mmCIF file of C-alpha atoms in Angstrom:
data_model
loop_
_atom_site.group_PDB
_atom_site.id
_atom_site.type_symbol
_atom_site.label_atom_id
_atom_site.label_comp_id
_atom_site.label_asym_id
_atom_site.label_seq_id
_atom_site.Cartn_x
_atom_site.Cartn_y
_atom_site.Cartn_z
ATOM 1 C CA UNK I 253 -79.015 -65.136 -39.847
ATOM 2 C CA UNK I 254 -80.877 -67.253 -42.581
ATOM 3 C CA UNK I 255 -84.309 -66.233 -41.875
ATOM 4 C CA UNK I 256 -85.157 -64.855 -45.221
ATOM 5 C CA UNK I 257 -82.804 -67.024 -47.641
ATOM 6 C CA UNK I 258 -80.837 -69.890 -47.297
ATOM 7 C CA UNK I 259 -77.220 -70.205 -49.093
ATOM 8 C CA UNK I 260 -78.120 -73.794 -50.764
ATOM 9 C CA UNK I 261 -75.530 -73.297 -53.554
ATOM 10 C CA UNK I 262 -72.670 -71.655 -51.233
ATOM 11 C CA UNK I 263 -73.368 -74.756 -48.235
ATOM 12 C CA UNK I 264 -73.322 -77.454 -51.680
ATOM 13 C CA UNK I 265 -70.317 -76.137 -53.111
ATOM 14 C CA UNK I 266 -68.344 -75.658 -49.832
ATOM 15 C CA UNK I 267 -69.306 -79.307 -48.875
ATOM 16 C CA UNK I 268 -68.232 -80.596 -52.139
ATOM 17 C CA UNK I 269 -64.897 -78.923 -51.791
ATOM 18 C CA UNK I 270 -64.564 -80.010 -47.734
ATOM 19 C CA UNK I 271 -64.765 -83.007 -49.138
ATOM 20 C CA UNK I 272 -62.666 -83.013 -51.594
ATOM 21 C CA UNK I 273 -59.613 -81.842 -49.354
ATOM 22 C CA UNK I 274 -60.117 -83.040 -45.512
ATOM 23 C CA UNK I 275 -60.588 -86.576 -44.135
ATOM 24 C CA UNK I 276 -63.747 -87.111 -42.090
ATOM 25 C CA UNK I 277 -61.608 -88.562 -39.246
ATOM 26 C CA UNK I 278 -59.945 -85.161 -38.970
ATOM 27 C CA UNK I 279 -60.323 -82.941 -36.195
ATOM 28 C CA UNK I 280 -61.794 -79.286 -37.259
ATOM 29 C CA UNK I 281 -61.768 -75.796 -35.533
ATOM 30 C CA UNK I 282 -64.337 -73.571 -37.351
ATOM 31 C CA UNK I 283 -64.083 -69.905 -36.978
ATOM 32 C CA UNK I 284 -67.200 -68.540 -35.393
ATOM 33 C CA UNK I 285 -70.295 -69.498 -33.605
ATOM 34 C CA UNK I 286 -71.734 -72.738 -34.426
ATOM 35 C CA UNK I 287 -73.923 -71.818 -37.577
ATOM 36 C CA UNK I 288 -76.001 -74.094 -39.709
ATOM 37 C CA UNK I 289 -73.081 -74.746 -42.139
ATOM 38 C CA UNK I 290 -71.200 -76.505 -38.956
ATOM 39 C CA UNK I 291 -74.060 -78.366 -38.388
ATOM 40 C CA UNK I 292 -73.775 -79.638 -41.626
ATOM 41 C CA UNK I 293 -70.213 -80.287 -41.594
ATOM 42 C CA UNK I 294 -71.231 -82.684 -38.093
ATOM 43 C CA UNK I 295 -74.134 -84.400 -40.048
ATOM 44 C CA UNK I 296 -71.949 -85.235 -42.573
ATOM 45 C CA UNK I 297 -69.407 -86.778 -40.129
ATOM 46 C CA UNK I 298 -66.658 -84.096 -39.831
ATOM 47 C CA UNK I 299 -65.533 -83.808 -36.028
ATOM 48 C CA UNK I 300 -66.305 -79.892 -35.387
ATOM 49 C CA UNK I 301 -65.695 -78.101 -32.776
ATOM 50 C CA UNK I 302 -66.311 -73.820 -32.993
ATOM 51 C CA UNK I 303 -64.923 -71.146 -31.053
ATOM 52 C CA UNK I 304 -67.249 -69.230 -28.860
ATOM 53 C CA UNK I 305 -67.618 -65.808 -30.170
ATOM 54 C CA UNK I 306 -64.690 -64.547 -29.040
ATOM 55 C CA UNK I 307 -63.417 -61.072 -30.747
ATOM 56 C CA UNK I 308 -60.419 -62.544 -32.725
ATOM 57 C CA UNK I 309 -58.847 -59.247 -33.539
ATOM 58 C CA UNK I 310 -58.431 -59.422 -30.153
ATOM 59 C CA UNK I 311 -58.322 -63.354 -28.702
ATOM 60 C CA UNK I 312 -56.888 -65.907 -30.369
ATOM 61 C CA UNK I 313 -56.734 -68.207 -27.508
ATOM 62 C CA UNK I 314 -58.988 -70.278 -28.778
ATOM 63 C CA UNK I 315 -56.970 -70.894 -32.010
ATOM 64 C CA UNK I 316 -53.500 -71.478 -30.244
ATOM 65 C CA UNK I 317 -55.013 -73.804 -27.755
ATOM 66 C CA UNK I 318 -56.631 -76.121 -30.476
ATOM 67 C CA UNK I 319 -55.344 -79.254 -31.324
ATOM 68 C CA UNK I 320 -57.398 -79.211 -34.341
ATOM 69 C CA UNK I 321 -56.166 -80.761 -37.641
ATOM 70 C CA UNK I 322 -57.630 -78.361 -39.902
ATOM 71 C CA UNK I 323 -59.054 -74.820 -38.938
ATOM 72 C CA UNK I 324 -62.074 -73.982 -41.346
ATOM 73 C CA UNK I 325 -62.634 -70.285 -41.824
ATOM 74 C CA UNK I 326 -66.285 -69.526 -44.251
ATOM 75 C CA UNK I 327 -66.761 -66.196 -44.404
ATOM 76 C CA UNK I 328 -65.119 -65.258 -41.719
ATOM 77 C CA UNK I 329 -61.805 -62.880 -42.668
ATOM 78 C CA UNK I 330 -63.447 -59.904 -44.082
ATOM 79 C CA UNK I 331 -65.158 -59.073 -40.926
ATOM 80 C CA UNK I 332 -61.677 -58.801 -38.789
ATOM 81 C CA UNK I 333 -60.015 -56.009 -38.438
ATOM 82 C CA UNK I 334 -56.590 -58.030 -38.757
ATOM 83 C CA UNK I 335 -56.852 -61.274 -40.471
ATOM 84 C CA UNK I 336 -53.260 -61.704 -40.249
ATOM 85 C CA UNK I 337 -52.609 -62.021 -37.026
ATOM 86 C CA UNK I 338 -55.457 -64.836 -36.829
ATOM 87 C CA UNK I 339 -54.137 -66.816 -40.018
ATOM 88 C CA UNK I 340 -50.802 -66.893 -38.026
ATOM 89 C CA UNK I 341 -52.104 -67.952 -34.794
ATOM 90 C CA UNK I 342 -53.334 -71.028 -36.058
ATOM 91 C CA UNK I 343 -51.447 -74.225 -34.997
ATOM 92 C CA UNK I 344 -52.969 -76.613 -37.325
ATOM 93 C CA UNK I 345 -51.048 -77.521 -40.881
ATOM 94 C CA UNK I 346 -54.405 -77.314 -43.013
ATOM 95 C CA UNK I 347 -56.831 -74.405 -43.585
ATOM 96 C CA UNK I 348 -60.257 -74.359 -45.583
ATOM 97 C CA UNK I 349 -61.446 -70.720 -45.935
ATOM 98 C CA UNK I 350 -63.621 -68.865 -48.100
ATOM 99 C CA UNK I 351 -64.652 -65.230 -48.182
ATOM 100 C CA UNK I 352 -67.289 -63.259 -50.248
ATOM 101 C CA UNK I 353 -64.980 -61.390 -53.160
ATOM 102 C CA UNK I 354 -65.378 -57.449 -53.912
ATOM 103 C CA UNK I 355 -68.140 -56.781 -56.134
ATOM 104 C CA UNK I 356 -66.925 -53.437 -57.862
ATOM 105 C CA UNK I 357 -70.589 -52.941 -58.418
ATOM 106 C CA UNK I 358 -71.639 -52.948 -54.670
ATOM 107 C CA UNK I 359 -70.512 -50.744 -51.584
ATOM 108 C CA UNK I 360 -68.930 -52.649 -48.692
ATOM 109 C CA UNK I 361 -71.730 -55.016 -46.835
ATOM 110 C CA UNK I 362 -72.293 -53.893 -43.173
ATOM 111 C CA UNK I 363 -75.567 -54.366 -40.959
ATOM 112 C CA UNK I 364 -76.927 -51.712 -40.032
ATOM 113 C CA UNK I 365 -78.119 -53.632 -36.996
ATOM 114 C CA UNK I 366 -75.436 -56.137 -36.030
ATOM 115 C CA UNK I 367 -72.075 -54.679 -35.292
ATOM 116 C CA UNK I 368 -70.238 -57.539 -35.723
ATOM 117 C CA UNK I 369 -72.056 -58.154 -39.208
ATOM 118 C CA UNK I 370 -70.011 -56.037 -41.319
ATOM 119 C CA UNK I 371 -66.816 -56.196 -43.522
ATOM 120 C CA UNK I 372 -64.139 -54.539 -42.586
ATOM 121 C CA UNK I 373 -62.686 -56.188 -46.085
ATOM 122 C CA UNK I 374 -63.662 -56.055 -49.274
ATOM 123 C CA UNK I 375 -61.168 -58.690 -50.859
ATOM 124 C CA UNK I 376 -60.420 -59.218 -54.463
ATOM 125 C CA UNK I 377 -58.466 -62.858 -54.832
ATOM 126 C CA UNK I 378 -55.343 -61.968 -55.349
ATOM 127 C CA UNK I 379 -55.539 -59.754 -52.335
ATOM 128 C CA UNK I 380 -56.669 -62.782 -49.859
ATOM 129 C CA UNK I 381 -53.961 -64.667 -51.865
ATOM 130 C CA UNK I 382 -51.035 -62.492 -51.014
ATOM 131 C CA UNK I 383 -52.270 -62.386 -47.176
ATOM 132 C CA UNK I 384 -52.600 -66.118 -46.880
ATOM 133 C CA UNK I 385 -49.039 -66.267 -48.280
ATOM 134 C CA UNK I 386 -47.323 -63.502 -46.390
ATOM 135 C CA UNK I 387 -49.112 -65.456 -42.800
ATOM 136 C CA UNK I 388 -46.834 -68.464 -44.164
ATOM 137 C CA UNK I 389 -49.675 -70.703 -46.469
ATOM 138 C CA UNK I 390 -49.576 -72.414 -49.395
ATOM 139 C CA UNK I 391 -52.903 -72.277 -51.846
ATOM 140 C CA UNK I 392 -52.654 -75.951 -53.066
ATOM 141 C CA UNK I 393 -56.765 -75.658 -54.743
ATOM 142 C CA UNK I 394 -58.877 -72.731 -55.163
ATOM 143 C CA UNK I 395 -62.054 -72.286 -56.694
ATOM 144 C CA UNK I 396 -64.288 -69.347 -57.286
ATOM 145 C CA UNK I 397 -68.391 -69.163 -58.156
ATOM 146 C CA UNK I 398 -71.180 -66.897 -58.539
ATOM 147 C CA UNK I 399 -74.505 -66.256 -56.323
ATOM 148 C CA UNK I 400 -77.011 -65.628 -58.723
ATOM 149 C CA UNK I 401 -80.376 -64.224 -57.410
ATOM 150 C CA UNK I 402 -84.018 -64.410 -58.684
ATOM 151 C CA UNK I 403 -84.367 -60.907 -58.329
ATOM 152 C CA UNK I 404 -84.753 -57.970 -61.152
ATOM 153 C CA UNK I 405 -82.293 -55.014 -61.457
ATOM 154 C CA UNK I 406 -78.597 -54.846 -62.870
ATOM 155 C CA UNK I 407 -76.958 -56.506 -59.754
ATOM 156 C CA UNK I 408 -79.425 -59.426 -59.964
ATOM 157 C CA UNK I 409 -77.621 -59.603 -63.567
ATOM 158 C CA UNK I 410 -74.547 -59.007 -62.782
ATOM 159 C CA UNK I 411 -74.618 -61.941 -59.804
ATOM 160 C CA UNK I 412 -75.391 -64.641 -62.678
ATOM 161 C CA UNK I 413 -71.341 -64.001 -64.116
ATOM 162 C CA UNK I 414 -69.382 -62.203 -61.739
ATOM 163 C CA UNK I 415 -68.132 -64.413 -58.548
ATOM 164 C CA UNK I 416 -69.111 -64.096 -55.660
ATOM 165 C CA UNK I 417 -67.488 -66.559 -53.306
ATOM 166 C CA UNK I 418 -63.763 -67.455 -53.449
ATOM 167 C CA UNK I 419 -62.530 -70.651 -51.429
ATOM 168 C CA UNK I 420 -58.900 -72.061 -50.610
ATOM 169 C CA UNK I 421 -57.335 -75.175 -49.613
ATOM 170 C CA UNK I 422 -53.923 -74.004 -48.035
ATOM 171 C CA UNK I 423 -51.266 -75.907 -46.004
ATOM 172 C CA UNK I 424 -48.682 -74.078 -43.307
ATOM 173 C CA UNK I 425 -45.649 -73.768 -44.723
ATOM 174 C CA UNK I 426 -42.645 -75.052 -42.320
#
């Protein structure tokens, strides 16, 4: 997935904000595969377990058999078909999930070679807002930053001001 670059700044900043929110003696269900940013969230001493690859849109086993503490969700949402029906599936009171916001300079992303890497979504925040809140979360922090790229061109530009990644620290709302 990584083989060309390497999300330093996205990893950093989602660390910092793990961090900032979940105990290290929590247990964690990560949406998707294990990935290097899992890894990460192991080496720094998070207890991580991942589902398996499952279609979601279509299994959610996983998620209502976890005993997890927190279910982490990075980047994730946009490529389901129904995002809803995950975000209320899960049994755990915390959630830490981030998705790549709607550039209204750029088409939506999607892989010409890997079905599954596409986006069915194309969020703006308020949009992944309102469909945390309607699946019965709270935002209680939120925080928003850009992805700029060493590349020429007007998107390379743009990418230095506009955000790109959006992340949320919600609790279930009883």
């Amino acid at each position: 997935m990584y083989e060309k670059t390497y999300p330093n700044k996205r990893f950093k900043n989602t660390l910092e904000f793990l961090n900032k929110h979940i105990s290290k003696d929590s247990k964690v269900l990560d949406l998707g595969v294990s990935n290097p940013f899992s890894e990460i969230m192991k080496k720094e001493g998070f207890h991580v377990s991942n589902t398996k690859g499952e279609d979601l849109d279509l299994n959610t086993e996983a998620i209502e058999n976890s005993n997890a503490d927190v279910v982490t969700a990075f980047e994730i949402f946009e490529h389901l078909l129904s995002p809803f029906t995950v975000l209320k599936s899960i049994k755990a009171d915390k959630l830490v999930a981030s998705i790549p916001l709607r550039l209204w300079f750029s088409p939506a992303y999607r892989s010409k070679t890997d079905l599954w890497d596409r986006h069915y979504h194309e969020f703006e925040d308020w949009q992944f807002d309102w469909l945390l809140e309607k699946a019965g979360w709270k935002i209680l922090d939120r925080q928003k930053w850009t992805n700029p790229t060493k590349k020429l061109g007007i998107r390379p530009i743009l990418r230095w001001f506009t955000p790109r990644y959006y992340i949320v620290y919600a609790e279930k709302i009883q």
